[in-house]
Tab-separated table of C-alpha atoms and ligand atoms in Angstrom:
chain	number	residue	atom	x	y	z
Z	702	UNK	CA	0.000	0.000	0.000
Z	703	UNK	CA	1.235	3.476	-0.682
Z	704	UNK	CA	-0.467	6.763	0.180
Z	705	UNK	CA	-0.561	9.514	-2.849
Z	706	UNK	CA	-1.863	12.185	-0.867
Z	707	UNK	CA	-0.083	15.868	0.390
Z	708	UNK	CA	2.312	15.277	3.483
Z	709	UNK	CA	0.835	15.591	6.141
Z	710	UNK	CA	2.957	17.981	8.904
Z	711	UNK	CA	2.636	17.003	12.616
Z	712	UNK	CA	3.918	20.149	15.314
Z	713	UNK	CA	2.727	17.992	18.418
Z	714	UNK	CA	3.350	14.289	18.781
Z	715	UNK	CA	-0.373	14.029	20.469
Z	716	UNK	CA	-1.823	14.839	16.862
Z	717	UNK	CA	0.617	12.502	15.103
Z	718	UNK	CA	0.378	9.799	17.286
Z	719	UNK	CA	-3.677	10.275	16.837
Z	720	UNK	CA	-3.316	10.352	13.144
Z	721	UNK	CA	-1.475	7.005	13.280
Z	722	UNK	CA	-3.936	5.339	15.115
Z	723	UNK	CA	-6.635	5.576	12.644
Z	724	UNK	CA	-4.304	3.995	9.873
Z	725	UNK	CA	-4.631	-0.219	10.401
Z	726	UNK	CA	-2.415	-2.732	8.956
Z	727	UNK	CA	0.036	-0.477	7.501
Z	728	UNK	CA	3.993	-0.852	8.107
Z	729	UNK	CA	5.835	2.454	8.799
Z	730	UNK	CA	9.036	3.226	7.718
Z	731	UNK	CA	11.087	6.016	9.637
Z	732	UNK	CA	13.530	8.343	8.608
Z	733	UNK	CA	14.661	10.825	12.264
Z	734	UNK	CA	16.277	13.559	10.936
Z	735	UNK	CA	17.909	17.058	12.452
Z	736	UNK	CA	17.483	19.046	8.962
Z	737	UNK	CA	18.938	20.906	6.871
Z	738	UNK	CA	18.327	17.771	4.439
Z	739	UNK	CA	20.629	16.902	1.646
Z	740	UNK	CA	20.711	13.650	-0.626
Z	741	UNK	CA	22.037	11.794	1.841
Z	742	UNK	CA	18.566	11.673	3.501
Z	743	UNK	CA	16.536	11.756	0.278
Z	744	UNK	CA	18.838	7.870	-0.371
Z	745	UNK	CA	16.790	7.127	3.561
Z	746	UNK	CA	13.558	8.464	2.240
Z	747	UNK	CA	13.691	6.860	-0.761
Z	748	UNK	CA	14.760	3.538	0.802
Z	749	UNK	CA	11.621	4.074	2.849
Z	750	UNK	CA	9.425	4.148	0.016
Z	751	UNK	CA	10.492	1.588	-1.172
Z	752	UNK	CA	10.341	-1.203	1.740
Z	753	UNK	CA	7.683	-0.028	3.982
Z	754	UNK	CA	4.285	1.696	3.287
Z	755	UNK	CA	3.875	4.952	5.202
Z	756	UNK	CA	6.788	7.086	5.396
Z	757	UNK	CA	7.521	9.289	8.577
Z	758	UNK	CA	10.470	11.681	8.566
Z	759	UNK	CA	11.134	13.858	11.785
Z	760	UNK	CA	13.245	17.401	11.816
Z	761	UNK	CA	14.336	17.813	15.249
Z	762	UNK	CA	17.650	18.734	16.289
Z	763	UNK	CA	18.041	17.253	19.576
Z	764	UNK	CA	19.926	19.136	22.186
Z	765	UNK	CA	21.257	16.095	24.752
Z	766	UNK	CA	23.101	14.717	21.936
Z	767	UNK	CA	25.334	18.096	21.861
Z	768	UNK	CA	28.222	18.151	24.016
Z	769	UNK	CA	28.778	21.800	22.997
Z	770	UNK	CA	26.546	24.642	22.859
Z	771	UNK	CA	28.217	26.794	19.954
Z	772	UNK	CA	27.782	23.102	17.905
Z	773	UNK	CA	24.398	23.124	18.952
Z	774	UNK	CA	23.577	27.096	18.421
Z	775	UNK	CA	25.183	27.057	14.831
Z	776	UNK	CA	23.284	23.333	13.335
Z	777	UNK	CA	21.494	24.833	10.565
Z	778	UNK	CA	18.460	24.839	10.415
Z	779	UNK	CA	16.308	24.917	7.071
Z	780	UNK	CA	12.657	24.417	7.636
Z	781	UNK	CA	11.058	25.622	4.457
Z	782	UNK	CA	13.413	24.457	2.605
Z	783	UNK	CA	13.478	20.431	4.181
Z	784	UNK	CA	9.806	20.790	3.870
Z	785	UNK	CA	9.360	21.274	0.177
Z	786	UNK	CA	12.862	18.862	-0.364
Z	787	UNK	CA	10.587	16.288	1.752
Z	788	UNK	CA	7.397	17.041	0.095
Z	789	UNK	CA	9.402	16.535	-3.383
Z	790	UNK	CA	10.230	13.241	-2.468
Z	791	UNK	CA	6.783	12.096	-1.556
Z	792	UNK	CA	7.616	11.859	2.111
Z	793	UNK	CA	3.466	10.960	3.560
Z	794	UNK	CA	4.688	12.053	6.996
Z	795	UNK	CA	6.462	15.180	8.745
Z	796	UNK	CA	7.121	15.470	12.722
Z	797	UNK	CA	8.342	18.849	13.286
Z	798	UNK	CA	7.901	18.997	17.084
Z	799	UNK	CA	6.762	22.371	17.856
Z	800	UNK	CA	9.123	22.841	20.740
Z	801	UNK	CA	11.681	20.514	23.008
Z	802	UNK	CA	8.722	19.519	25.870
Z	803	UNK	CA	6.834	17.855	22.962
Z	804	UNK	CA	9.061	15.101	22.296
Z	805	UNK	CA	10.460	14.618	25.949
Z	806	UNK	CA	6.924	15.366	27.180
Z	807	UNK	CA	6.883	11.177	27.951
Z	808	UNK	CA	9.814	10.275	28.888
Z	809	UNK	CA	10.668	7.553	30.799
Z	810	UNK	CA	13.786	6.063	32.518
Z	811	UNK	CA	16.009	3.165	30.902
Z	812	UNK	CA	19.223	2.383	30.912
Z	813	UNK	CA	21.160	0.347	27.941
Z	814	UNK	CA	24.855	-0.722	28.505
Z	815	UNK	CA	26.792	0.374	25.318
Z	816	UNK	CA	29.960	-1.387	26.943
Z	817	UNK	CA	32.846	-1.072	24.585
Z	818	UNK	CA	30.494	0.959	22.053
Z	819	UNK	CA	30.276	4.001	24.578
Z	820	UNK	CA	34.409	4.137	25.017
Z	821	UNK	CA	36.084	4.743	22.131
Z	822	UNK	CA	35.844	7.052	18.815
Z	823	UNK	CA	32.714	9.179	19.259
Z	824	UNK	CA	31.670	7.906	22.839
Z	825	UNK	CA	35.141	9.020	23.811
Z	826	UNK	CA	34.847	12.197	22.332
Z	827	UNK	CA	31.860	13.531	23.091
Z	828	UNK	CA	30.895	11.898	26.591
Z	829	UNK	CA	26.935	12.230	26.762
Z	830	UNK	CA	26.392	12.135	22.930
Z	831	UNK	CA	25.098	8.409	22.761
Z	832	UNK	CA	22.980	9.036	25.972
Z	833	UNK	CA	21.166	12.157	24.011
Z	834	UNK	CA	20.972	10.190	21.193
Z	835	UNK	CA	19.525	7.103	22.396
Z	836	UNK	CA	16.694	9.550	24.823
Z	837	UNK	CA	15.747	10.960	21.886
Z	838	UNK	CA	15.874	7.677	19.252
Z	839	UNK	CA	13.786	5.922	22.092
Z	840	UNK	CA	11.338	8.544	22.320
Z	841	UNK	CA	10.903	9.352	18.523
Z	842	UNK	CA	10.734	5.177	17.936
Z	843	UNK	CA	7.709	5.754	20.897
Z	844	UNK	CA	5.787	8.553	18.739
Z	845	UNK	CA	6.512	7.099	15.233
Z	846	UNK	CA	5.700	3.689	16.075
Z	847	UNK	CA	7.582	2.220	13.185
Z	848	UNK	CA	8.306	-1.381	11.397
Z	849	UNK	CA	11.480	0.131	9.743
Z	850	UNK	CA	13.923	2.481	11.047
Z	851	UNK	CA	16.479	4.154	8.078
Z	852	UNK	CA	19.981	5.135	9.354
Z	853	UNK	CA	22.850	6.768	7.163
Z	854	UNK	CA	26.336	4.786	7.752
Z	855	UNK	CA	27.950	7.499	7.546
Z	856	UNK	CA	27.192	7.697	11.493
Z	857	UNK	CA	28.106	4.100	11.525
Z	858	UNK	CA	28.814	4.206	15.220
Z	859	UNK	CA	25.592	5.883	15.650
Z	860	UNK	CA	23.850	2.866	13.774
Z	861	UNK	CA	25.800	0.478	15.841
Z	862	UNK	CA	24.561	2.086	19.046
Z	863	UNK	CA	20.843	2.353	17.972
Z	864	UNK	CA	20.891	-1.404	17.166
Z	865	UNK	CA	21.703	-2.246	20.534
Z	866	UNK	CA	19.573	-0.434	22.325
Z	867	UNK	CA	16.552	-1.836	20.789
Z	868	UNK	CA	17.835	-5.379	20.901
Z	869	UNK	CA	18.213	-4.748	24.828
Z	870	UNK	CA	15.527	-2.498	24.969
Z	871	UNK	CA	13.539	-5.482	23.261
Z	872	UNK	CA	12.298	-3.490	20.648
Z	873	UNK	CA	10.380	-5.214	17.610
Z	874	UNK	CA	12.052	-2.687	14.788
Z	875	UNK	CA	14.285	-3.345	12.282
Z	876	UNK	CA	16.701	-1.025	11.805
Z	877	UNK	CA	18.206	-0.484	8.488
Z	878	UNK	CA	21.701	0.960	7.855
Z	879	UNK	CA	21.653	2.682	4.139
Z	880	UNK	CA	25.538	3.747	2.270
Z	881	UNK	CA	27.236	6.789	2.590
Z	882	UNK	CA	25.620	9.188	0.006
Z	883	UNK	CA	29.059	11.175	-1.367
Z	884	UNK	CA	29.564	14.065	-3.982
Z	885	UNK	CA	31.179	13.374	-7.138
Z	886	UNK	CA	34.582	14.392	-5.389
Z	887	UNK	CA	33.822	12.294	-2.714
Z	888	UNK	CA	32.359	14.360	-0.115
Z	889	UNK	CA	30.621	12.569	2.565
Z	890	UNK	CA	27.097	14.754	2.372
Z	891	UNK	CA	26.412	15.884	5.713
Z	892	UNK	CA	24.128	18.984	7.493
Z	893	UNK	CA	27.239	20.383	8.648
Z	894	UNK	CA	28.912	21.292	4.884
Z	895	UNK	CA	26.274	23.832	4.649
Z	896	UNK	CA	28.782	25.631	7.336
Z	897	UNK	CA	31.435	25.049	5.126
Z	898	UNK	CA	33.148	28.341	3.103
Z	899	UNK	CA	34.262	27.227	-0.985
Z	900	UNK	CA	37.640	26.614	0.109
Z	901	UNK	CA	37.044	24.718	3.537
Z	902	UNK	CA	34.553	22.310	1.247
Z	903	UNK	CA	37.635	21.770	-0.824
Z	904	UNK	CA	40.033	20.849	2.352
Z	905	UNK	CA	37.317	18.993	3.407
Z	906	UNK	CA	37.674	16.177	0.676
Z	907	UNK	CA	41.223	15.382	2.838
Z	908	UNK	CA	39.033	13.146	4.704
Z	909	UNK	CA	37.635	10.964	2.217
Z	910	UNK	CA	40.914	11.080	0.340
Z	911	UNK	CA	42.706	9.823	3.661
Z	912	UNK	CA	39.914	6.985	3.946
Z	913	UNK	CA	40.506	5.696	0.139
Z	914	UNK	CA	43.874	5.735	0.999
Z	915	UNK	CA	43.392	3.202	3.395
Z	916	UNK	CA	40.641	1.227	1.806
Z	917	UNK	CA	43.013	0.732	-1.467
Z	918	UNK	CA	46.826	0.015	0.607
Z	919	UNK	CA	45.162	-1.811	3.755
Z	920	UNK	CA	45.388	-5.625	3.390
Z	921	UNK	CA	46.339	-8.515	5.266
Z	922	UNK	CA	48.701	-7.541	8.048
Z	923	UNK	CA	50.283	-4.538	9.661
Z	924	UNK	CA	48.499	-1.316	8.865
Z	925	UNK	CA	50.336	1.332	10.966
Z	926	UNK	CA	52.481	2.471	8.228
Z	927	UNK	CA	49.335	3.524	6.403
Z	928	UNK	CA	47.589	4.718	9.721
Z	929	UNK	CA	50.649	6.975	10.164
Z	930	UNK	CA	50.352	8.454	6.563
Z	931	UNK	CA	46.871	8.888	6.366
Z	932	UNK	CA	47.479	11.144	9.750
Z	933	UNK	CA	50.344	13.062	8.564
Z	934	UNK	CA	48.042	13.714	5.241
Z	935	UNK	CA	45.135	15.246	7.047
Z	936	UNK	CA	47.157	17.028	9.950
Z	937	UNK	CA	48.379	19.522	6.800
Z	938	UNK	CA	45.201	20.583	6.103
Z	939	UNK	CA	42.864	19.956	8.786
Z	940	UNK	CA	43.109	19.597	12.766
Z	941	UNK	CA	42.324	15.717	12.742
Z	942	UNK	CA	41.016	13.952	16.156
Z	943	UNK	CA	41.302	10.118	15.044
Z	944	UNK	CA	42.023	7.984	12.521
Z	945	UNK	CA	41.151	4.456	13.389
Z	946	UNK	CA	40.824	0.992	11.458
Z	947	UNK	CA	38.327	-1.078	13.491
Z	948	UNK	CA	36.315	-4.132	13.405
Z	949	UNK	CA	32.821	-2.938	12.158
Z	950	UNK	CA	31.117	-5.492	14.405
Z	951	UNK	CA	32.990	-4.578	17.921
Z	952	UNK	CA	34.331	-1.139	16.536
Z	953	UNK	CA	37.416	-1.949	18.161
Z	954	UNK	CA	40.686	-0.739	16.925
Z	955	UNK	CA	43.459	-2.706	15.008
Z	956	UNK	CA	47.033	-2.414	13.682
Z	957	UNK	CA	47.224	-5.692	11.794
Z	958	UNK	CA	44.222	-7.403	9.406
Z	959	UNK	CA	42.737	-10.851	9.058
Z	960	UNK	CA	41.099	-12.340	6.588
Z	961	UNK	CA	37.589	-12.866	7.255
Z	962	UNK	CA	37.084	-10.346	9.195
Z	963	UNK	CA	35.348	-7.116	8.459
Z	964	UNK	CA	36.464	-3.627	8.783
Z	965	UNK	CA	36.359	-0.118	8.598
Z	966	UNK	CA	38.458	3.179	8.797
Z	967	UNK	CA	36.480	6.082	10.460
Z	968	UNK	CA	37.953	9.389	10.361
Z	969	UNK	CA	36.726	12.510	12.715
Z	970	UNK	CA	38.936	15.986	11.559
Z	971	UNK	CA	38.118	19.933	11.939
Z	972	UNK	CA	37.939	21.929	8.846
Z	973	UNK	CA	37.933	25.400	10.103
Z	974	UNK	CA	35.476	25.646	12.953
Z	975	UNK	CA	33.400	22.672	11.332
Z	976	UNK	CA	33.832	18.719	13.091
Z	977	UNK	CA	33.137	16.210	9.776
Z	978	UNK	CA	32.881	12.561	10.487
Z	979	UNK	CA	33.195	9.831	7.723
Z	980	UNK	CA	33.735	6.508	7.315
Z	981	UNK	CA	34.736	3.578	4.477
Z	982	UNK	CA	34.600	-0.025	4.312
Z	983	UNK	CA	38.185	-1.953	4.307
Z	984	UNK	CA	38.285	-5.240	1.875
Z	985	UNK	CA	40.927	-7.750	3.045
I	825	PAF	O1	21.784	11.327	12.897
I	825	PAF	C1	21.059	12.265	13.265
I	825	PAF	O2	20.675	13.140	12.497
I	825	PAF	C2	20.627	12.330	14.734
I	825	PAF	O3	21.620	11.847	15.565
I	825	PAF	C3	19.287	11.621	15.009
I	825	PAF	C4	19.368	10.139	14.707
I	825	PAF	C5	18.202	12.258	14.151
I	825	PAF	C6	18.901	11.784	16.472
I	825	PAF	O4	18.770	13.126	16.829
């Protein structure tokens, strides 16, 4: 089943939640969002379409996921724009929450043990970010109600995080992890490049560069030669914070590849005042 009409645009979760109810039988695919939408969330949406039969998107940039204010103040924030990108795209469902209280109007206690997950790239980074991002996941899954649940890999930590918090949390969604949507030059899309000036944009392609690097030298055996290159190549143009080849199932770090095994080099570097985040899979 697929619904033809005009998207229909929710400010309060009570009036979304009571338009779901009258639909029966359907299966709802979900697509959170924070904005400022590019075609890396048009590949989700579109995914969406395509396996589930409702699609709900939700704008809401989430402050307990920020571990720092000016990052929070400056996310960009697009509204008119996301809503005709979203309405282009035949998106049935919008959840722009009005204000903060609306989506943590409900909230309830839980607690999910990220273990390793929680220690190292990101969780090390920014301590609290996983927290804020699970609270709001949790509470979004709660309003949305959804079969599917459509994740970019370019947050590939983030995926790995949301994953196990519904399997411990028990939830009955499946969560789907959809590829890194890049420019021609290879420019992870992301919210943030909108804060990007011409020339930063073009430094910022050190980071994808760095990560084919890897992908094409890394084989079998000792990597830290390349590890150490890749580093030196992004410290002369940007002001890098890791560089790490890791097991994609444990995320943690290695210096030496197996066969069988798979991997993948994340990268997390400063261009100017903006933090970009990618990621690439590693063939042994
Ligand atoms: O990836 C994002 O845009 C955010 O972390 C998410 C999943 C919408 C939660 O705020």
């Amino acid at each position: 089943m697929q619904f033809d009409s005009k998207m229909e645009i929710f400010r309060t979760q009570k009036t979304l939640k009571q338009y779901l109810s009258t639909l029966n039988e359907i299966t709802i695919g979900f697509v959170p969002t924070m904005g400022a939408l590019h075609q890396g969330h048009l590949s989700l949406i579109k995914r969406a379409k395509e396996e589930t039969d409702l699609v709900v998107c939700s704008i809401f940039v989430n402050p307990t996921q920020f571990n720092e204010s000016a990052d929070f103040e400056n996310y960009p924030i697009t509204h008119d724009k996301d809503i005709s990108i979203l309405e282009n795209a035949s998106c049935d469902v919008l959840y722009l929450p009005e204000n903060v209280a609306d989506v943590y109007q409900n909230e309830t206690d839980f607690s999910v043990d990220l273990g390793f997950l929680a220690t190292v790239m990101e969780g090390e980074k920014r301590p609290g970010h996983f927290d804020g991002v699970m609270r709001v996941v949790k509470l979004l899954f709660e309003i949305t109600t959804p079969t599917k649940a459509f994740f970019g890999l370019k947050d590939f930590q983030q995926y790995s995080v949301i994953r196990k918090m519904v399997s411990d949390l028990g939830m009955e969604i499946d969560i789907v992890g959809c590829d890194i949507i890049r420019e021609e030059n290879g420019l992870a899309m992301s919210s943030r490049n909108a804060l990007l000036s011409k020339t930063e944009k073009k430094d910022a392609l050190v980071l994808s560069k760095t990560l084919k690097f890897l992908q094409e030298n890394c084989k079998e055996g000792d990597i830290r030669k390349f590890l150490i290159e890749g580093m030196d190549a992004l410290f002369k143009i940007s002001i890098p914070e890791y560089l790490i080849v890791a097991e994609s199932k444990t995320l943690k770090p290695v210096i030496s590849l197996k066969k069988g095994i798979k991997y993948r080099a994340f990268v997390v570097a400063k261009i100017g005042n903006v933090r970009l985040i990618d990621n690439i899979e590693i063939f042994v």
